[in-house]
PDB file of C-alpha atoms in Angstrom:
ATOM      1  CA  GLU A   1     -19.199 109.419 191.047  1.00 82.00           C
ATOM      2  CA  ASP A   2     -16.879 108.698 188.129  1.00 87.00           C
ATOM      3  CA  GLN A   3     -17.424 105.321 186.470  1.00 91.00           C
ATOM      4  CA  VAL A   4     -15.572 103.371 183.803  1.00 95.00           C
ATOM      5  CA  THR A   5     -16.911 100.214 182.147  1.00 96.00           C
ATOM      6  CA  GLN A   6     -14.813  98.161 179.767  1.00 97.00           C
ATOM      7  CA  SER A   7     -16.038  95.538 177.332  1.00 97.00           C
ATOM      8  CA  PRO A   8     -15.590  92.788 176.546  1.00 97.00           C
ATOM      9  CA  GLU A   9     -14.030  91.358 179.706  1.00 96.00           C
ATOM     10  CA  ALA A  10     -12.007  88.943 177.616  1.00 97.00           C
ATOM     11  CA  LEU A  11     -11.242  88.677 173.918  1.00 98.00           C
ATOM     12  CA  ARG A  12      -9.500  85.967 171.962  1.00 98.00           C
ATOM     13  CA  LEU A  13      -8.239  86.808 168.476  1.00 97.00           C
ATOM     14  CA  GLN A  14      -6.369  84.991 165.806  1.00 98.00           C
ATOM     15  CA  GLU A  15      -3.137  86.634 164.756  1.00 97.00           C
ATOM     16  CA  GLY A  16      -3.995  89.253 162.132  1.00 97.00           C
ATOM     17  CA  GLU A  17      -7.661  89.472 163.143  1.00 97.00           C
ATOM     18  CA  SER A  18      -8.399  93.137 163.878  1.00 98.00           C
ATOM     19  CA  SER A  19     -10.841  94.172 166.600  1.00 98.00           C
ATOM     20  CA  SER A  20     -11.784  96.944 169.020  1.00 98.00           C
ATOM     21  CA  LEU A  21     -11.985  97.275 172.782  1.00 98.00           C
ATOM     22  CA  ASN A  22     -14.577  99.562 174.335  1.00 98.00           C
ATOM     23  CA  CYS A  23     -14.374 101.906 177.316  1.00 98.00           C
ATOM     24  CA  SER A  24     -17.570 103.670 178.388  1.00 98.00           C
ATOM     25  CA  TYR A  25     -17.255 106.385 180.986  1.00 96.00           C
ATOM     26  CA  THR A  26     -19.293 108.677 183.167  1.00 93.00           C
ATOM     27  CA  VAL A  27     -17.438 111.605 184.608  1.00 88.00           C
ATOM     28  CA  SER A  28     -18.301 115.098 185.744  1.00 83.00           C
ATOM     29  CA  GLY A  29     -16.206 116.843 183.136  1.00 84.00           C
ATOM     30  CA  LEU A  30     -13.416 114.897 181.506  1.00 87.00           C
ATOM     31  CA  ARG A  31      -9.869 116.050 182.111  1.00 86.00           C
ATOM     32  CA  GLY A  32      -8.255 113.078 180.411  1.00 89.00           C
ATOM     33  CA  LEU A  33      -8.856 109.469 179.363  1.00 93.00           C
ATOM     34  CA  PHE A  34      -5.949 107.064 179.589  1.00 93.00           C
ATOM     35  CA  TRP A  35      -5.157 103.676 178.124  1.00 96.00           C
ATOM     36  CA  TYR A  36      -2.668 101.362 179.799  1.00 96.00           C
ATOM     37  CA  ARG A  37      -1.384  97.906 178.996  1.00 97.00           C
ATOM     38  CA  GLN A  38      -0.671  95.436 181.798  1.00 97.00           C
ATOM     39  CA  ASP A  39       1.279  92.216 181.396  1.00 96.00           C
ATOM     40  CA  PRO A  40       1.015  89.421 183.973  1.00 92.00           C
ATOM     41  CA  GLY A  41       3.101  90.142 187.049  1.00 88.00           C
ATOM     42  CA  LYS A  42       3.797  93.721 186.034  1.00 92.00           C
ATOM     43  CA  GLY A  43       2.369  97.141 186.627  1.00 95.00           C
ATOM     44  CA  PRO A  44       0.369  99.046 184.003  1.00 95.00           C
ATOM     45  CA  GLU A  45       2.338 100.622 181.184  1.00 94.00           C
ATOM     46  CA  PHE A  46       1.119 103.897 179.717  1.00 92.00           C
ATOM     47  CA  LEU A  47      -0.143 103.838 176.122  1.00 94.00           C
ATOM     48  CA  PHE A  48      -2.223 106.948 175.351  1.00 92.00           C
ATOM     49  CA  THR A  49      -3.918 110.006 176.797  1.00 92.00           C
ATOM     50  CA  LEU A  50      -6.942 111.540 175.056  1.00 94.00           C
ATOM     51  CA  TYR A  51      -8.330 114.879 176.124  1.00 91.00           C
ATOM     52  CA  SER A  52     -11.305 115.801 173.937  1.00 92.00           C
ATOM     53  CA  ALA A  53     -13.958 114.194 171.763  1.00 94.00           C
ATOM     54  CA  GLY A  54     -12.742 113.520 168.263  1.00 96.00           C
ATOM     55  CA  GLU A  55      -9.137 113.082 169.289  1.00 96.00           C
ATOM     56  CA  GLU A  56      -7.217 110.056 167.989  1.00 97.00           C
ATOM     57  CA  LYS A  57      -3.761 108.685 168.781  1.00 96.00           C
ATOM     58  CA  GLU A  58      -1.808 105.854 167.222  1.00 97.00           C
ATOM     59  CA  LYS A  59       1.103 103.683 168.237  1.00 94.00           C
ATOM     60  CA  GLU A  60       2.177 100.771 166.069  1.00 95.00           C
ATOM     61  CA  ARG A  61      -0.871  98.479 165.739  1.00 97.00           C
ATOM     62  CA  LEU A  62      -2.937 100.416 168.295  1.00 98.00           C
ATOM     63  CA  LYS A  63      -5.225 103.370 167.710  1.00 98.00           C
ATOM     64  CA  ALA A  64      -7.257 105.067 170.417  1.00 98.00           C
ATOM     65  CA  THR A  65     -10.287 107.246 169.739  1.00 98.00           C
ATOM     66  CA  LEU A  66     -12.549 109.296 171.992  1.00 97.00           C
ATOM     67  CA  THR A  67     -16.174 110.420 171.932  1.00 95.00           C
ATOM     68  CA  LYS A  68     -18.145 112.210 174.626  1.00 92.00           C
ATOM     69  CA  LYS A  69     -19.250 108.922 176.170  1.00 94.00           C
ATOM     70  CA  GLU A  70     -16.720 106.294 175.214  1.00 97.00           C
ATOM     71  CA  SER A  71     -13.302 105.447 173.903  1.00 98.00           C
ATOM     72  CA  PHE A  72     -12.197 102.672 171.607  1.00 98.00           C
ATOM     73  CA  LEU A  73      -8.851 100.956 171.358  1.00 98.00           C
ATOM     74  CA  HIS A  74      -8.547  99.550 167.857  1.00 98.00           C
ATOM     75  CA  ILE A  75      -6.023  96.767 167.317  1.00 98.00           C
ATOM     76  CA  THR A  76      -5.042  96.225 163.712  1.00 98.00           C
ATOM     77  CA  ALA A  77      -3.535  92.907 162.641  1.00 97.00           C
ATOM     78  CA  PRO A  78      -2.590  91.913 166.199  1.00 97.00           C
ATOM     79  CA  LYS A  79       0.371  89.720 167.013  1.00 97.00           C
ATOM     80  CA  PRO A  80       0.778  87.283 169.943  1.00 97.00           C
ATOM     81  CA  GLU A  81       2.932  89.855 171.736  1.00 97.00           C
ATOM     82  CA  ASP A  82      -0.111  92.138 171.933  1.00 97.00           C
ATOM     83  CA  SER A  83      -1.642  89.686 174.426  1.00 98.00           C
ATOM     84  CA  ALA A  84      -2.165  91.578 177.685  1.00 98.00           C
ATOM     85  CA  THR A  85      -4.830  93.247 179.782  1.00 97.00           C
ATOM     86  CA  TYR A  86      -5.788  96.672 178.481  1.00 98.00           C
ATOM     87  CA  LEU A  87      -6.955  99.171 181.074  1.00 97.00           C
ATOM     88  CA  CYS A  88      -8.901 102.373 180.581  1.00 96.00           C
ATOM     89  CA  ALA A  89      -8.926 105.163 183.162  1.00 94.00           C
ATOM     90  CA  VAL A  90     -10.397 108.646 183.476  1.00 92.00           C
ATOM     91  CA  GLN A  91      -9.537 111.736 185.402  1.00 87.00           C
ATOM     92  CA  ALA A  92     -12.253 114.241 186.159  1.00 82.00           C
ATOM     93  CA  ARG A  93     -11.910 117.954 185.643  1.00 74.00           C
ATOM     94  CA  GLY A  94     -11.479 119.500 189.046  1.00 66.00           C
ATOM     95  CA  SER A  95      -9.695 116.421 190.317  1.00 62.00           C
ATOM     96  CA  SER A  96      -6.284 117.235 191.654  1.00 61.00           C
ATOM     97  CA  GLY A  97      -3.137 115.275 191.327  1.00 63.00           C
ATOM     98  CA  ASP A  98      -2.884 111.806 189.895  1.00 64.00           C
ATOM     99  CA  LYS A  99      -6.151 110.226 191.044  1.00 79.00           C
ATOM    100  CA  LEU A 100      -7.448 108.051 188.218  1.00 86.00           C
ATOM    101  CA  THR A 101     -10.613 105.949 188.053  1.00 91.00           C
ATOM    102  CA  PHE A 102      -9.917 102.671 186.271  1.00 94.00           C
ATOM    103  CA  GLY A 103     -12.092 100.127 184.539  1.00 95.00           C
ATOM    104  CA  THR A 104     -11.570  96.435 185.251  1.00 95.00           C
ATOM    105  CA  GLY A 105      -9.855  95.875 181.934  1.00 96.00           C
ATOM    106  CA  THR A 106     -10.111  93.692 178.838  1.00 97.00           C
ATOM    107  CA  ARG A 107      -7.939  90.570 178.755  1.00 97.00           C
ATOM    108  CA  LEU A 108      -6.727  90.096 175.204  1.00 98.00           C
ATOM    109  CA  ALA A 109      -5.262  86.818 173.966  1.00 98.00           C
ATOM    110  CA  VAL A 110      -3.864  86.642 170.436  1.00 98.00           C
ATOM    111  CA  ARG A 111      -3.270  83.148 169.073  1.00 97.00           C
ATOM    112  CA  PRO A 112      -0.544  82.509 166.485  1.00 96.00           C
TER     113      PRO A 112
ATOM    114  CA  LYS B   1      17.134 105.294 184.291  1.00 67.00           C
ATOM    115  CA  ALA B   2      15.700 102.976 186.924  1.00 79.00           C
ATOM    116  CA  GLY B   3      11.933 102.572 187.063  1.00 92.00           C
ATOM    117  CA  VAL B   4       9.610 102.602 190.038  1.00 96.00           C
ATOM    118  CA  THR B   5      10.828 100.058 192.571  1.00 97.00           C
ATOM    119  CA  GLN B   6       8.493  98.336 194.986  1.00 97.00           C
ATOM    120  CA  THR B   7       9.527  96.049 197.806  1.00 97.00           C
ATOM    121  CA  PRO B   8       8.892  93.393 198.788  1.00 97.00           C
ATOM    122  CA  ARG B   9       7.569  91.679 195.681  1.00 96.00           C
ATOM    123  CA  TYR B  10       5.505  89.157 197.631  1.00 97.00           C
ATOM    124  CA  LEU B  11       4.170  89.077 201.174  1.00 96.00           C
ATOM    125  CA  ILE B  12       2.189  86.527 203.137  1.00 97.00           C
ATOM    126  CA  LYS B  13       0.573  87.672 206.371  1.00 97.00           C
ATOM    127  CA  THR B  14      -2.146  86.439 208.696  1.00 97.00           C
ATOM    128  CA  ARG B  15      -5.293  88.238 209.753  1.00 97.00           C
ATOM    129  CA  GLY B  16      -4.742  90.874 212.415  1.00 97.00           C
ATOM    130  CA  GLN B  17      -1.123  91.540 211.505  1.00 97.00           C
ATOM    131  CA  GLN B  18       0.131  94.746 210.008  1.00 97.00           C
ATOM    132  CA  VAL B  19       2.271  95.275 206.931  1.00 98.00           C
ATOM    133  CA  THR B  20       4.463  98.010 205.459  1.00 98.00           C
ATOM    134  CA  LEU B  21       5.113  98.300 201.737  1.00 98.00           C
ATOM    135  CA  SER B  22       7.820 100.436 200.189  1.00 98.00           C
ATOM    136  CA  CYS B  23       8.035 102.397 196.952  1.00 98.00           C
ATOM    137  CA  SER B  24      10.989 104.217 195.434  1.00 97.00           C
ATOM    138  CA  PRO B  25       9.911 106.519 192.602  1.00 95.00           C
ATOM    139  CA  ILE B  26      11.841 107.268 189.458  1.00 94.00           C
ATOM    140  CA  SER B  27      14.711 109.622 190.191  1.00 93.00           C
ATOM    141  CA  GLY B  28      13.455 113.204 190.056  1.00 89.00           C
ATOM    142  CA  HIS B  29       9.804 112.269 190.451  1.00 90.00           C
ATOM    143  CA  ARG B  30       8.203 113.964 193.420  1.00 89.00           C
ATOM    144  CA  SER B  31       4.691 112.553 193.367  1.00 90.00           C
ATOM    145  CA  VAL B  32       3.809 109.045 194.489  1.00 93.00           C
ATOM    146  CA  SER B  33       0.366 107.492 194.378  1.00 93.00           C
ATOM    147  CA  TRP B  34      -0.835 104.082 195.542  1.00 96.00           C
ATOM    148  CA  TYR B  35      -3.458 101.791 194.037  1.00 96.00           C
ATOM    149  CA  GLN B  36      -4.992  98.502 195.115  1.00 97.00           C
ATOM    150  CA  GLN B  37      -5.695  95.974 192.363  1.00 96.00           C
ATOM    151  CA  THR B  38      -8.045  93.027 192.817  1.00 93.00           C
ATOM    152  CA  PRO B  39      -9.616  90.778 190.160  1.00 86.00           C
ATOM    153  CA  GLY B  40     -13.136  91.935 190.952  1.00 82.00           C
ATOM    154  CA  GLN B  41     -12.622  95.657 191.570  1.00 86.00           C
ATOM    155  CA  GLY B  42      -9.727  96.480 189.288  1.00 89.00           C
ATOM    156  CA  LEU B  43      -7.410  99.314 190.294  1.00 93.00           C
ATOM    157  CA  GLN B  44      -8.671 101.524 193.085  1.00 94.00           C
ATOM    158  CA  PHE B  45      -6.978 104.708 194.208  1.00 93.00           C
ATOM    159  CA  LEU B  46      -5.642 104.667 197.764  1.00 95.00           C
ATOM    160  CA  PHE B  47      -3.771 107.935 198.216  1.00 91.00           C
ATOM    161  CA  GLU B  48      -1.245 110.308 196.719  1.00 91.00           C
ATOM    162  CA  TYR B  49       1.719 112.127 198.212  1.00 92.00           C
ATOM    163  CA  PHE B  50       3.651 115.114 196.991  1.00 90.00           C
ATOM    164  CA  SER B  51       6.423 116.860 198.910  1.00 89.00           C
ATOM    165  CA  GLU B  52       5.735 114.696 201.953  1.00 93.00           C
ATOM    166  CA  THR B  53       2.075 115.801 202.069  1.00 93.00           C
ATOM    167  CA  GLN B  54      -0.968 113.704 201.327  1.00 92.00           C
ATOM    168  CA  ARG B  55      -2.793 115.483 198.496  1.00 87.00           C
ATOM    169  CA  ASN B  56      -5.560 113.033 197.771  1.00 85.00           C
ATOM    170  CA  LYS B  57      -7.200 110.080 199.457  1.00 90.00           C
ATOM    171  CA  GLY B  58      -9.461 107.352 198.146  1.00 91.00           C
ATOM    172  CA  ASN B  59     -12.352 105.614 199.876  1.00 91.00           C
ATOM    173  CA  PHE B  60     -10.450 103.196 202.057  1.00 95.00           C
ATOM    174  CA  PRO B  61     -10.702 102.706 205.805  1.00 96.00           C
ATOM    175  CA  GLY B  62      -8.273 104.331 208.206  1.00 96.00           C
ATOM    176  CA  ARG B  63      -6.367 101.045 208.502  1.00 97.00           C
ATOM    177  CA  PHE B  64      -4.682 102.093 205.273  1.00 98.00           C
ATOM    178  CA  SER B  65      -2.136 104.844 205.732  1.00 97.00           C
ATOM    179  CA  GLY B  66       0.938 106.135 204.032  1.00 97.00           C
ATOM    180  CA  ARG B  67       3.735 108.607 204.175  1.00 97.00           C
ATOM    181  CA  GLN B  68       6.390 110.129 201.980  1.00 97.00           C
ATOM    182  CA  PHE B  69       9.942 110.943 202.942  1.00 97.00           C
ATOM    183  CA  SER B  70      12.079 113.916 201.930  1.00 95.00           C
ATOM    184  CA  ASN B  71      13.758 111.833 199.218  1.00 94.00           C
ATOM    185  CA  SER B  72      10.271 111.135 197.714  1.00 94.00           C
ATOM    186  CA  ARG B  73      10.320 107.474 198.734  1.00 97.00           C
ATOM    187  CA  SER B  74       6.976 106.371 200.068  1.00 98.00           C
ATOM    188  CA  GLU B  75       5.605 103.711 202.343  1.00 98.00           C
ATOM    189  CA  MET B  76       2.106 102.475 202.893  1.00 98.00           C
ATOM    190  CA  ASN B  77       0.927 100.644 205.971  1.00 98.00           C
ATOM    191  CA  VAL B  78      -2.056  98.407 206.497  1.00 97.00           C
ATOM    192  CA  SER B  79      -2.932  97.591 210.069  1.00 95.00           C
ATOM    193  CA  THR B  80      -5.170  94.821 211.411  1.00 96.00           C
ATOM    194  CA  LEU B  81      -5.117  92.931 208.135  1.00 97.00           C
ATOM    195  CA  GLU B  82      -8.316  91.343 206.848  1.00 97.00           C
ATOM    196  CA  LEU B  83      -8.719  88.584 204.272  1.00 97.00           C
ATOM    197  CA  GLY B  84     -10.154  91.128 201.828  1.00 95.00           C
ATOM    198  CA  ASP B  85      -6.898  93.082 201.880  1.00 97.00           C
ATOM    199  CA  SER B  86      -5.304  90.404 199.713  1.00 97.00           C
ATOM    200  CA  ALA B  87      -4.414  92.238 196.527  1.00 96.00           C
ATOM    201  CA  LEU B  88      -1.692  93.613 194.316  1.00 97.00           C
ATOM    202  CA  TYR B  89      -0.593  96.985 195.650  1.00 98.00           C
ATOM    203  CA  LEU B  90       0.766  99.262 192.949  1.00 97.00           C
ATOM    204  CA  CYS B  91       2.785 102.405 193.336  1.00 97.00           C
ATOM    205  CA  ALA B  92       3.031 105.025 190.603  1.00 94.00           C
ATOM    206  CA  SER B  93       5.206 108.100 190.310  1.00 92.00           C
ATOM    207  CA  SER B  94       5.160 111.284 188.274  1.00 86.00           C
ATOM    208  CA  LEU B  95       7.215 114.439 188.053  1.00 80.00           C
ATOM    209  CA  VAL B  96       4.567 116.813 189.352  1.00 69.00           C
ATOM    210  CA  PRO B  97       1.049 115.593 190.144  1.00 58.00           C
ATOM    211  CA  GLY B  98      -1.611 116.443 187.634  1.00 57.00           C
ATOM    212  CA  MET B  99       0.614 118.527 185.403  1.00 54.00           C
ATOM    213  CA  ASN B 100       1.346 115.844 182.863  1.00 52.00           C
ATOM    214  CA  ASN B 101      -0.548 112.653 183.534  1.00 55.00           C
ATOM    215  CA  GLU B 102       0.838 111.103 180.396  1.00 53.00           C
ATOM    216  CA  LYS B 103       3.867 110.257 182.435  1.00 66.00           C
ATOM    217  CA  LEU B 104       2.428 108.247 185.301  1.00 82.00           C
ATOM    218  CA  PHE B 105       4.822 105.315 185.769  1.00 90.00           C
ATOM    219  CA  PHE B 106       3.839 102.208 187.709  1.00 95.00           C
ATOM    220  CA  GLY B 107       5.994  99.754 189.583  1.00 96.00           C
ATOM    221  CA  SER B 108       5.489  95.984 189.365  1.00 96.00           C
ATOM    222  CA  GLY B 109       3.612  95.944 192.649  1.00 97.00           C
ATOM    223  CA  THR B 110       3.639  94.033 195.902  1.00 97.00           C
ATOM    224  CA  GLN B 111       1.414  90.961 195.950  1.00 97.00           C
ATOM    225  CA  LEU B 112      -0.049  90.691 199.455  1.00 97.00           C
ATOM    226  CA  SER B 113      -1.765  87.507 200.578  1.00 97.00           C
ATOM    227  CA  VAL B 114      -3.640  87.501 203.886  1.00 97.00           C
ATOM    228  CA  LEU B 115      -4.337  84.063 205.350  1.00 96.00           C
TER     229      LEU B 115
END
């Protein structure tokens, strides 16, 4: 059974204080690993897809990396508007359609 | 371009009742999937529809069902509601399932409270 574990559950940063969020996964052949951002009262918003170990993707202050067992979401010099819950999800090779297995997320709060 | 639209936004029901939730995908998207989100379990896959056919189903009891119409709009139904069904129900759409998962778009969800 596919499993995704995210840590920490919650993280409080000062504005400008860089940090990383972790996503550990167990899957029978990885088809893709996804990062989403979710704001209160809204649905998840797509950030990145990573497909193979060693791959990296960047968007503004966010950078996602992937190894064979985990993924990191690095946040460089965060701003208060980066406060949100960050969700990691995997899709297994051989899985059809859009079925994703999600972690429970990391709640990030950035103080000004 | 309008996003994924879910109605209603909030629902309050009592145990034993049934409920129907609606989802209109982004124009041109043919695949709709449903997820249940709770604080303890996170997002859990319910089912997925493409061209009016259920392609995938998660590990939920038969009280949870869904359907998709010819215009790609989808509904999910929960019968004999239980307290544990209280959750945020999210709908997501994509152009073609599995082909390009980078473009899985979520709606804002329906918050269901069962009393």
